[in-house]
Amino acid sequence: MTSENQPRHSQSELPCVLSLKLPPSFLTFGDHFFDSPKFQYLKAYESPLPLPQFLQAHAQSVQAILASGAAPVTAETIRLLPRLGLVVTTSQGLNHIDLSECHRRGIAVAGAGTLYSADCADYVVGLLIDVLRKISAGNRYVKQGLWPSQGDYPLGYKLGGKRVGIVGLGSIGTEVARRLDAFGCSISYNSRSKKSLVPYTFYPNVLELAANSDVLIICCALTDETHHLINKEVLSALGSDGVIINIARGPIIDEKELVRRLVKGEIRGAGLDVFEHEPAVPAELFALDNVVMSPHCAVRTWGSFEDLRKIVIGNFEAFFSNEPLLTPVALDHLPHLSR
Amino acid sequence: MTSENQPRHSQSELPCVLSLKLPPSFLTFGDHFFDSPKFQYLKAYESPLPLPQFLQAHAQSVQAILASGAAPVTAETIRLLPRLGLVVTTSQGLNHIDLSECHRRGIAVAGAGTLYSADCADYVVGLLIDVLRKISAGNRYVKQGLWPSQGDYPLGYKLGGKRVGIVGLGSIGTEVARRLDAFGCSISYNSRSKKSLVPYTFYPNVLELAANSDVLIICCALTDETHHLINKEVLSALGSDGVIINIARGPIIDEKELVRRLVKGEIRGAGLDVFEHEPAVPAELFALDNVVMSPHCAVRTWGSFEDLRKIVIGNFEAFFSNEPLLTPVALDHLPHLSR
């Protein structure tokens, strides 16, 4: 019996995407958020099998992987999947994917593209104003009922005129620069190379950038080269009146050293959305009003997740139709892979 | 005996400025913050006399007043000072000065001019991003140690694309517009009249503005006309997805109605730096994460107080030298006085 309502493919004919772990967005949007009539998911997290056995059992089916920051794609996983041709991740960062192995095998990688850039840049500005103008701390002061008895709140610091140093002038860093320009900040940056079309001052290394900045904003990717890039020397160069904002990845900062300085008052303040061992956060910072912390929220808006849905599904559908990917990562251009 | 070190005037010869109350900034900067060698202060707050007797005792000396939001200049005070020629206030708002009486008597008024505009606008953006992206609430979540056990934080709302309605496009409102423009918001405003050189959409009344806005930002002066301007109808027009930010004056909003809506979830959130009966704040709001409150801090930065010092002293010195004031308030142009 045939009918117009019958699907063109039966479920078993559809190409398979491996989903390693329930993506965080599923908790908000439900299990079918990334569904498409053109492919099906093999959900490793629903199987009682340990991952290696699960992968061996489906080795000939898996053509693509849906990854997220919480679901790393290791070289071991990749080696068990001979037909793997694509990894799509829901996160801005790529440090959870073994890009060398993908590059070696010719496996394509698609990321979030510039999807999160505006939201991340908004969040940077929010954290920075919060630290300088003490908004979270003032909110607590009012909500604890202290205003009537303890009077005026301590003065904050002006944003206008601040020398802002951006570490990593990619798509997020550029959006940050554009926004802070409108507040009368002067913008400098450090990047792998000087950008020809950009009106901001370039510093060839982070140490020089920090020495010439009141505010240091971390917007670069986490790689072997940027691990603990913001170390004791850079924090010293930023100085005791400096402010640091990190919405990139925790391990880019030597967190132990930053915490030591914050506790000792050797730096003015910090806005931290990411941490070296998140969700574990240094408890020494809990009592500090000049530290604003958030639980990795810079990309987390309703709007960005709706857009993410279109990009993730679109990338898989393009791959299975032999069309160009929507947001491919140019692995050949990643400096630590292109040797 | 004469000496080059002797002052040109003895203290008693210097013209007198009445200081009604210790200005808030004195607590931070000390009692001599607004001192000048060209005039002296008569400090009513240091006298054991009740204010009317103090004023009567110095009626012939007082030529000017240093006022602040916490030190109102009433018609009664003005009537007791026949030689009064100038009121200088440290605050952005003028609602604590009886402007009608000043106007009638030909007494000049000098305010903070545009001194606070940039800081206020920065604070508006900070409050707005905080409310939309839940920064203060996320900070509390992390600092209470909830992240590891309770997991991902709820999604926030995008700032980009929001329709922002500015009530009062004066110097602060204009700075707010310029900033939010850089975030991809679309800007509209309501003002006493349409501004010819402004690219933003004008709505002739607040009700229409609210009906066409996702975010309503209060930047106007408090006058008889703007008291409870943001009432039940305007909040209804803004709707349950709306956000309101107030850095102007508390009584511009019908606070009871706003609190009712926030408690009932009939409005998405609020960022409030000012309150109808501050420092008293509605305790019903203390537990609401979508309400960010601050203790009247929008103007409070180290930089703005340093600039304020120059403007306050400069206005008094100009007055006593018969020079034009630095930041005169054009009383003739205030709508409720020019009839």
XYZ file of C-alpha atoms in Angstrom:
678
model
C 0.000 0.000 0.000
C 1.439 3.401 -0.961
C 0.227 6.814 0.073
C 1.319 10.406 -0.510
C 1.852 10.740 3.228
C 4.426 7.959 3.318
C 7.978 9.276 3.874
C 10.301 9.052 0.874
C 12.837 7.118 2.925
C 12.016 4.666 5.641
C 13.835 5.592 8.867
C 16.486 2.945 8.297
C 17.384 4.311 4.856
C 18.161 7.806 6.154
C 21.836 8.696 6.582
C 23.111 8.569 10.165
C 24.421 11.370 12.369
C 26.047 10.283 15.600
C 24.973 12.312 18.635
C 27.463 11.694 21.428
C 25.698 13.489 24.222
C 22.384 15.249 24.745
C 23.255 18.772 23.552
C 22.586 21.357 26.279
C 19.960 23.089 24.140
C 17.853 19.900 24.144
C 17.015 20.571 27.781
C 15.347 23.812 26.750
C 13.970 22.985 23.336
C 13.312 19.268 23.542
C 14.847 16.190 21.992
C 13.692 16.996 18.442
C 15.277 20.442 18.228
C 17.856 19.442 15.580
C 15.650 16.905 13.774
C 15.348 16.840 10.003
C 13.406 14.585 7.602
C 16.650 14.107 5.644
C 18.770 12.279 8.230
C 18.463 10.414 11.510
C 20.377 10.494 14.770
C 22.162 7.597 16.383
C 22.083 8.575 20.035
C 25.099 7.168 21.858
C 23.810 8.589 25.140
C 20.650 6.456 24.948
C 22.551 3.185 24.538
C 23.587 1.043 27.488
C 26.763 0.142 25.564
C 30.073 1.830 26.481
C 30.996 4.352 23.772
C 33.729 2.272 22.019
C 31.393 -0.738 21.647
C 28.565 1.533 20.517
C 30.832 3.079 17.887
C 32.065 -0.331 16.703
C 28.475 -1.553 16.387
C 27.597 1.428 14.144
C 30.958 1.947 12.477
C 29.570 1.462 8.965
C 26.541 3.750 9.505
C 27.966 6.920 10.998
C 28.709 9.527 8.329
C 28.604 12.616 10.527
C 28.767 13.711 14.197
C 26.805 16.300 16.132
C 29.238 17.616 18.765
C 29.079 20.242 21.497
C 31.484 21.675 24.048
C 30.321 18.972 26.447
C 30.753 16.170 23.893
C 34.386 16.024 22.748
C 35.302 14.366 19.468
C 38.585 12.605 20.207
C 41.032 10.926 17.855
C 39.863 7.552 19.286
C 36.256 8.278 18.370
C 37.252 9.389 14.880
C 39.416 6.291 14.284
C 36.493 4.012 15.066
C 34.366 5.633 12.333
C 35.778 4.846 8.867
C 32.881 6.503 6.973
C 32.930 9.732 9.010
C 32.929 12.790 6.717
C 31.665 15.687 8.844
C 31.667 16.997 12.408
C 29.189 19.768 13.207
C 29.538 21.471 16.568
C 27.027 23.656 18.369
C 29.758 25.620 20.170
C 31.789 28.645 19.176
C 35.053 27.078 20.333
C 36.589 24.082 18.559
C 38.989 22.947 21.259
C 36.879 19.850 22.039
C 37.404 18.462 18.523
C 40.635 16.764 17.482
C 41.145 19.017 14.478
C 44.490 17.442 13.538
C 42.844 14.074 13.164
C 39.980 15.569 11.165
C 42.466 17.374 8.935
C 44.540 14.234 8.437
C 41.487 12.182 7.525
C 39.920 14.889 5.356
C 36.874 15.109 7.603
C 35.042 18.423 7.260
C 34.210 20.476 10.352
C 31.371 22.994 10.573
C 31.021 25.393 13.502
C 28.641 28.084 14.614
C 30.268 30.558 12.219
C 29.599 34.112 13.314
C 26.273 33.132 14.845
C 27.237 33.943 18.433
C 29.463 36.949 17.758
C 26.932 39.704 18.440
C 25.593 38.041 21.602
C 29.139 37.437 22.876
C 30.118 41.037 22.198
C 26.980 42.301 23.973
C 27.901 40.128 26.927
C 31.456 41.497 27.010
C 30.107 45.038 27.199
C 27.624 43.991 29.889
C 30.347 42.376 32.006
C 32.690 45.332 31.545
C 30.114 47.973 32.524
C 29.080 45.759 35.427
C 32.651 45.526 36.753
C 33.471 49.232 36.237
C 30.145 50.584 37.473
C 29.532 47.897 40.139
C 26.075 46.953 38.877
C 25.806 43.398 40.257
C 27.290 44.530 43.555
C 24.905 47.498 43.749
C 21.991 45.205 42.960
C 22.970 42.962 45.866
C 23.367 46.031 48.120
C 19.839 47.199 47.325
C 18.292 43.725 47.513
C 19.870 43.069 50.890
C 18.155 46.237 52.129
C 21.431 48.034 52.916
C 20.800 51.312 51.081
C 18.630 53.087 53.697
C 20.980 52.256 56.572
C 24.389 52.395 54.872
C 23.785 55.260 52.434
C 25.452 56.104 49.145
C 27.234 53.348 47.284
C 30.961 53.656 46.455
C 31.840 55.406 43.204
C 32.470 53.406 40.070
C 34.860 53.984 37.182
C 34.143 55.678 33.848
C 34.038 53.562 30.701
C 34.622 56.530 28.379
C 38.278 57.086 27.541
C 39.381 53.644 28.670
C 42.162 52.016 26.640
C 40.703 48.656 25.663
C 42.981 45.864 24.458
C 41.301 43.041 22.582
C 43.118 39.692 22.465
C 41.968 38.062 19.228
C 40.304 40.344 16.687
C 38.140 37.719 15.007
C 34.439 38.034 14.523
C 33.666 38.462 18.250
C 36.575 40.818 18.887
C 35.541 42.978 15.943
C 31.979 43.240 17.258
C 33.336 44.166 20.700
C 35.507 46.893 19.161
C 32.597 48.367 17.212
C 30.467 48.586 20.354
C 33.118 50.023 22.681
C 34.047 52.582 20.046
C 30.562 54.056 20.536
C 31.329 54.498 24.250
C 34.418 56.571 23.565
C 36.982 53.871 24.365
C 40.250 53.705 22.440
C 40.757 50.268 20.949
C 43.925 48.241 20.426
C 44.340 44.574 19.651
C 46.663 41.661 19.347
C 46.076 39.010 16.729
C 48.172 36.510 14.806
C 48.739 39.248 12.240
C 47.927 42.920 11.704
C 44.584 43.409 9.956
C 44.923 45.795 7.057
C 41.389 47.207 7.033
C 41.053 47.875 10.751
C 41.455 51.359 12.302
C 42.635 50.064 15.702
C 46.209 49.985 17.034
C 47.933 46.620 16.570
C 50.383 45.230 19.125
C 52.451 42.261 17.963
C 52.316 40.570 21.379
C 49.945 40.367 24.321
C 52.474 41.722 26.801
C 52.768 45.015 24.932
C 48.994 45.146 24.463
C 48.441 44.678 28.218
C 51.023 47.328 29.087
C 49.087 49.822 26.963
C 45.574 48.896 28.126
C 43.249 49.663 31.039
C 40.974 46.790 30.048
C 42.000 43.473 28.495
C 39.283 41.486 26.714
C 39.931 37.854 25.816
C 38.223 36.884 22.553
C 40.669 34.381 21.030
C 40.312 30.652 20.472
C 41.833 28.175 22.922
C 44.731 26.367 21.242
C 48.050 24.995 22.436
C 49.478 28.454 21.688
C 46.902 30.402 23.712
C 46.824 28.089 26.753
C 47.814 30.292 29.727
C 48.579 33.118 27.298
C 47.395 35.494 30.026
C 50.039 34.675 32.607
C 51.778 36.404 35.490
C 53.786 38.701 33.199
C 50.763 39.824 31.182
C 48.728 40.476 34.334
C 51.644 42.452 35.775
C 51.811 44.516 32.613
C 48.063 45.211 32.828
C 48.679 46.507 36.329
C 46.711 47.074 39.498
C 44.209 49.472 37.849
C 43.496 46.976 35.077
C 40.318 45.062 34.379
C 40.124 41.732 32.570
C 37.130 40.243 30.762
C 37.075 36.637 29.513
C 34.257 35.203 27.432
C 36.504 32.908 25.376
C 37.820 29.846 27.255
C 38.960 29.513 30.851
C 42.413 27.972 30.267
C 43.557 30.985 28.210
C 44.132 32.675 31.588
C 46.390 31.270 34.288
C 43.426 31.210 36.651
C 45.429 30.529 39.796
C 47.527 33.637 39.172
C 44.466 35.765 38.360
C 42.702 34.632 41.536
C 45.793 35.442 43.597
C 45.885 38.972 42.168
C 42.165 39.543 42.631
C 42.315 38.391 46.242
C 45.351 40.598 46.924
C 43.851 43.629 45.134
C 46.620 43.628 42.528
C 44.082 44.064 39.725
C 40.992 46.281 39.732
C 38.424 43.682 38.714
C 37.350 40.909 36.390
C 34.317 39.784 34.429
C 34.567 36.039 33.873
C 32.119 33.944 31.870
C 34.482 30.978 31.552
C 36.769 29.160 33.964
C 39.672 26.791 33.793
C 37.798 23.879 35.399
C 34.174 24.957 34.909
C 31.611 24.434 36.276
C 34.048 24.449 39.211
C 34.817 28.064 40.070
C 37.455 29.357 42.533
C 35.563 29.903 45.783
C 38.020 32.651 46.795
C 36.191 34.906 44.308
C 32.706 34.437 45.750
C 33.023 37.298 48.233
C 34.662 39.779 45.836
C 32.307 42.514 44.589
C 34.812 43.529 41.894
C 34.525 40.115 40.255
C 31.437 39.421 38.154
C 31.075 35.777 37.212
C 28.579 34.078 34.950
C 27.991 30.421 34.137
C 29.273 30.370 30.521
C 26.321 32.395 29.261
C 27.830 34.696 26.619
C 26.221 32.744 23.766
C 23.057 31.754 25.601
C 20.052 33.598 24.163
C 16.774 32.338 22.781
C 17.560 34.010 19.481
C 20.986 32.434 19.061
C 19.669 28.928 19.718
C 16.961 29.369 17.093
C 19.624 30.459 14.617
C 21.857 27.591 15.694
C 19.101 25.133 14.843
C 18.990 26.354 11.244
C 22.776 26.227 10.883
C 23.211 22.753 12.379
C 20.429 21.167 10.332
C 21.495 23.130 7.252
C 25.077 21.864 7.486
C 24.024 18.216 7.776
C 21.485 18.525 4.960
C 24.048 20.218 2.722
C 26.588 17.473 3.451
C 24.151 14.661 2.648
C 23.131 16.430 -0.582
C 26.731 17.085 -1.633
C 26.156 20.822 -1.391
C 28.660 23.294 0.136
C 28.499 23.490 3.937
C 26.943 26.638 5.440
C 29.655 27.358 8.012
C 32.745 25.275 7.207
C 35.872 25.658 9.335
C 38.901 26.207 7.103
C 41.202 23.613 8.692
C 43.959 24.426 6.194
C 44.104 27.952 7.623
C 44.399 26.976 11.279
C 47.991 27.887 12.150
C 48.720 24.807 14.262
C 47.530 22.489 11.456
C 48.968 24.173 8.383
C 52.595 23.181 8.505
C 52.852 93.735 58.974
C 52.245 92.746 55.373
C 53.582 89.770 53.483
C 53.338 88.391 49.964
C 51.823 85.259 51.456
C 48.850 87.095 52.887
C 45.572 86.376 51.033
C 44.195 89.191 48.915
C 40.883 89.048 50.775
C 40.503 88.201 54.426
C 38.016 85.336 54.863
C 35.275 87.745 55.956
C 35.551 89.805 52.760
C 34.982 86.826 50.438
C 31.488 86.511 48.962
C 29.285 83.894 50.601
C 27.859 80.671 49.160
C 25.264 78.930 51.301
C 25.759 75.175 51.595
C 22.531 73.665 52.888
C 23.706 70.139 53.426
C 26.959 68.222 53.228
C 26.984 67.253 49.534
C 27.251 63.463 49.087
C 30.592 63.797 47.318
C 32.115 65.375 50.450
C 32.010 61.957 52.090
C 34.363 60.652 49.418
C 36.483 63.675 48.636
C 36.514 65.586 51.907
C 34.985 68.818 53.097
C 37.176 71.031 50.901
C 36.259 69.425 47.594
C 34.395 72.488 46.242
C 36.607 75.110 47.931
C 37.921 78.125 46.055
C 40.082 81.064 47.131
C 37.466 83.380 45.563
C 34.473 82.651 47.810
C 33.609 81.068 51.129
C 30.899 78.679 52.271
C 28.338 79.329 54.956
C 27.548 75.805 56.130
C 23.983 75.603 57.407
C 24.522 71.967 58.354
C 27.270 72.909 60.821
C 25.086 75.393 62.695
C 22.970 74.418 65.702
C 20.342 76.935 64.520
C 17.211 75.693 62.747
C 17.442 76.532 59.039
C 15.019 79.526 59.001
C 16.900 81.250 61.861
C 20.240 80.449 60.231
C 19.040 81.979 56.961
C 17.691 85.070 58.737
C 21.010 85.536 60.536
C 22.911 85.480 57.200
C 20.224 87.000 54.975
C 22.440 89.868 53.863
C 25.497 87.701 53.160
C 24.208 84.875 51.021
C 24.618 85.577 47.303
C 24.584 82.010 46.027
C 23.580 78.478 47.062
C 25.287 75.136 46.560
C 22.434 72.615 46.246
C 22.221 68.877 45.645
C 19.442 66.365 45.190
C 19.503 65.796 48.933
C 19.379 69.549 49.705
C 16.212 71.068 48.207
C 16.001 74.791 47.536
C 12.427 75.688 48.423
C 10.500 78.915 47.840
C 10.704 79.549 51.633
C 14.501 79.368 51.560
C 14.679 81.650 48.546
C 12.320 84.225 50.122
C 14.574 84.521 53.171
C 17.574 85.462 51.001
C 17.077 88.887 49.382
C 20.606 89.025 47.841
C 20.458 85.523 46.325
C 21.521 85.596 42.682
C 22.577 82.016 41.835
C 21.789 78.404 42.674
C 24.342 75.808 41.571
C 23.324 72.175 41.901
C 25.540 69.114 41.813
C 22.735 66.923 40.469
C 21.528 66.241 36.935
C 17.856 66.701 37.900
C 16.466 70.084 38.923
C 13.275 68.928 40.601
C 14.612 69.781 44.070
C 14.871 73.493 43.179
C 11.831 75.750 43.090
C 12.517 76.925 39.547
C 9.360 79.066 39.373
C 10.521 81.103 42.345
C 14.023 81.427 40.858
C 12.524 82.514 37.552
C 10.212 85.052 39.230
C 13.097 86.528 41.229
C 15.565 86.475 38.341
C 17.879 84.101 40.204
C 20.195 82.189 37.868
C 20.444 78.400 38.089
C 23.452 76.343 36.987
C 23.324 72.560 36.727
C 25.680 69.790 35.844
C 25.156 70.486 32.146
C 26.010 67.431 30.058
C 28.622 66.309 32.587
C 26.841 63.120 33.574
C 25.359 62.226 30.200
C 27.978 59.712 29.069
C 28.128 57.957 32.448
C 24.325 57.812 32.627
C 24.104 56.398 29.120
C 26.771 53.791 29.923
C 24.768 52.815 32.982
C 21.560 52.479 30.947
C 23.306 50.063 28.588
C 24.766 48.170 31.555
C 21.366 47.795 33.217
C 19.693 46.796 29.945
C 22.246 44.097 29.083
C 22.111 42.908 32.685
C 18.313 42.504 32.588
C 18.218 40.881 29.125
C 21.240 38.610 29.630
C 20.679 37.960 33.373
C 24.185 39.029 34.404
C 23.545 39.954 38.056
C 21.388 36.874 38.500
C 24.018 34.643 36.884
C 26.677 36.188 39.108
C 24.621 35.332 42.178
C 24.066 31.788 40.798
C 27.809 31.226 40.420
C 28.729 32.884 43.734
C 26.198 30.802 45.632
C 27.940 27.716 44.228
C 24.857 26.501 42.309
C 26.434 25.975 38.881
C 28.045 22.534 39.449
C 24.888 21.053 40.996
C 22.133 22.816 39.039
C 23.794 23.013 35.626
C 23.253 25.383 32.730
C 21.686 28.740 33.444
C 18.420 29.761 31.721
C 18.734 31.467 28.341
C 18.699 35.237 28.101
C 17.323 37.544 25.441
C 19.168 39.119 22.511
C 19.827 42.864 22.559
C 20.340 43.069 18.774
C 17.180 43.936 16.872
C 15.311 45.208 19.932
C 13.019 48.177 19.370
C 14.186 50.697 21.953
C 11.947 53.620 22.904
C 13.656 56.540 24.624
C 11.477 58.838 26.733
C 13.208 62.217 26.620
C 15.834 62.685 23.914
C 17.970 65.245 25.720
C 21.680 64.910 26.230
C 21.446 61.569 28.095
C 18.842 60.113 25.733
C 20.959 61.052 22.735
C 24.020 59.322 24.214
C 21.912 56.226 24.928
C 20.671 56.187 21.338
C 24.183 56.465 19.922
C 25.365 53.526 22.010
C 22.417 51.208 21.362
C 22.622 51.955 17.669
C 26.022 50.200 17.702
C 24.326 47.082 19.127
C 21.873 46.862 16.226
C 18.837 48.166 18.119
C 16.245 50.268 16.318
C 15.683 53.546 18.136
C 12.528 55.601 18.598
C 11.809 58.423 21.005
C 9.255 60.700 22.508
C 10.145 64.252 23.404
C 8.317 67.552 23.769
C 8.891 68.089 20.073
C 10.330 66.254 17.079
C 14.071 66.890 16.678
C 14.894 67.859 13.130
C 18.461 66.553 12.953
C 17.852 63.149 14.492
C 17.557 59.930 12.442
C 15.306 58.136 14.966
C 11.546 57.645 14.743
C 9.529 60.209 16.715
C 6.303 59.323 18.501
C 4.234 62.284 19.689
C 3.179 60.529 22.897
C 4.583 57.956 25.273
C 1.678 55.553 24.831
C 2.403 55.158 21.122
C 6.122 54.913 21.804
C 5.557 52.109 24.335
C 3.240 50.230 21.963
C 6.042 50.201 19.381
C 8.912 49.308 21.719
C 10.427 46.194 23.298
C 12.444 48.332 25.706
C 11.413 51.644 27.244
C 14.204 53.843 28.632
C 13.308 56.767 30.886
C 15.690 59.695 30.389
C 13.422 62.728 30.890
C 13.369 65.300 33.688
C 10.881 64.991 36.544
C 8.329 67.805 36.281
C 4.644 68.122 37.093
C 3.992 66.915 33.545
C 6.179 63.787 33.770
C 5.089 62.702 37.275
C 3.640 59.177 36.817
C 3.998 59.582 33.051
C 4.715 55.847 32.928
C 1.376 54.646 34.225
C -0.829 51.584 33.899
C -1.769 52.376 30.280
C 1.827 52.903 29.152
C 2.990 49.695 30.878
C 0.087 47.823 29.250
C 1.114 49.174 25.865
C 4.716 48.057 26.466
C 3.343 44.579 27.122
C 4.421 41.438 28.917
C 7.599 40.999 26.810
C 8.680 44.563 27.520
C 11.621 45.773 29.575
C 11.818 49.134 31.329
C 14.949 51.018 32.383
C 14.830 54.104 34.618
C 17.864 56.200 35.432
C 15.978 59.513 35.557
C 13.765 59.981 38.631
C 11.625 57.459 40.496
C 8.294 59.327 40.466
C 8.200 59.383 36.637
C 6.965 55.775 36.924
C 3.867 54.765 38.872
C 6.026 52.482 40.990
C 3.151 50.633 42.661
C 1.785 49.629 39.260
C 5.235 48.608 37.972
C 5.864 46.481 41.055
C 2.479 44.797 40.664
C 3.301 43.895 37.053
C 6.787 42.651 37.868
C 5.493 40.451 40.672
C 2.732 39.069 38.436
C 5.090 38.528 35.475
C 3.164 41.009 33.307
C 6.424 42.633 32.183
C 9.675 40.873 31.270
C 12.025 42.832 33.514
C 13.277 46.150 34.793
C 16.537 47.941 35.481
C 15.923 50.609 38.111
C 18.503 53.075 39.403
C 15.912 55.412 40.952
C 12.813 54.864 43.052
C 9.751 56.807 44.052
C 10.666 56.935 47.757
C 14.400 56.197 47.650
C 16.390 55.028 49.484
C 13.253 53.026 50.375
C 12.815 50.342 47.708
C 9.828 47.989 47.258
C 10.800 44.801 49.075
C 8.564 42.754 46.748
C 11.323 43.158 44.130
C 14.169 41.771 46.251
C 13.604 38.162 45.177
C 13.062 38.866 41.469
C 16.030 37.934 39.270
C 14.551 39.864 36.329
C 14.779 43.123 38.268
C 18.194 44.753 38.559
C 18.280 47.582 41.071
C 21.025 50.026 41.919
C 21.291 52.724 44.577
C 21.059 55.838 42.326
C 24.502 55.238 40.842
C 24.123 56.219 37.178
C 26.177 59.395 37.673
C 28.524 58.044 40.309
C 32.044 57.700 38.906
C 35.364 59.065 40.080
C 35.755 60.849 36.764
C 32.396 62.592 36.856
C 32.971 63.920 40.385
C 36.315 65.378 39.373
C 34.614 67.102 36.428
C 31.771 68.223 38.690
C 34.247 69.952 40.965
C 35.517 72.090 38.093
C 32.012 72.998 36.947
C 30.688 73.884 40.410
C 33.647 76.059 41.356
C 33.765 77.542 37.846
C 30.115 78.590 37.993
C 30.494 80.320 41.359
C 33.714 82.054 40.326
C 32.142 83.215 37.066
C 29.146 84.577 38.953
C 31.248 86.508 41.448
C 33.359 87.932 38.582
C 30.309 88.891 36.507
C 31.348 86.448 33.821
C 28.906 84.154 31.948
C 28.049 80.958 33.851
C 29.607 77.709 32.573
C 26.419 75.634 32.614
C 23.390 77.921 32.996
C 19.890 76.425 32.956
C 17.700 78.347 30.502
C 14.714 78.899 32.783
C 12.872 80.815 30.044
C 12.848 77.660 27.935
C 11.434 75.324 30.577
C 7.911 74.619 29.333
C 6.185 74.793 32.709
C 7.731 78.215 33.408
C 7.421 79.903 30.021
C 3.751 80.831 29.933
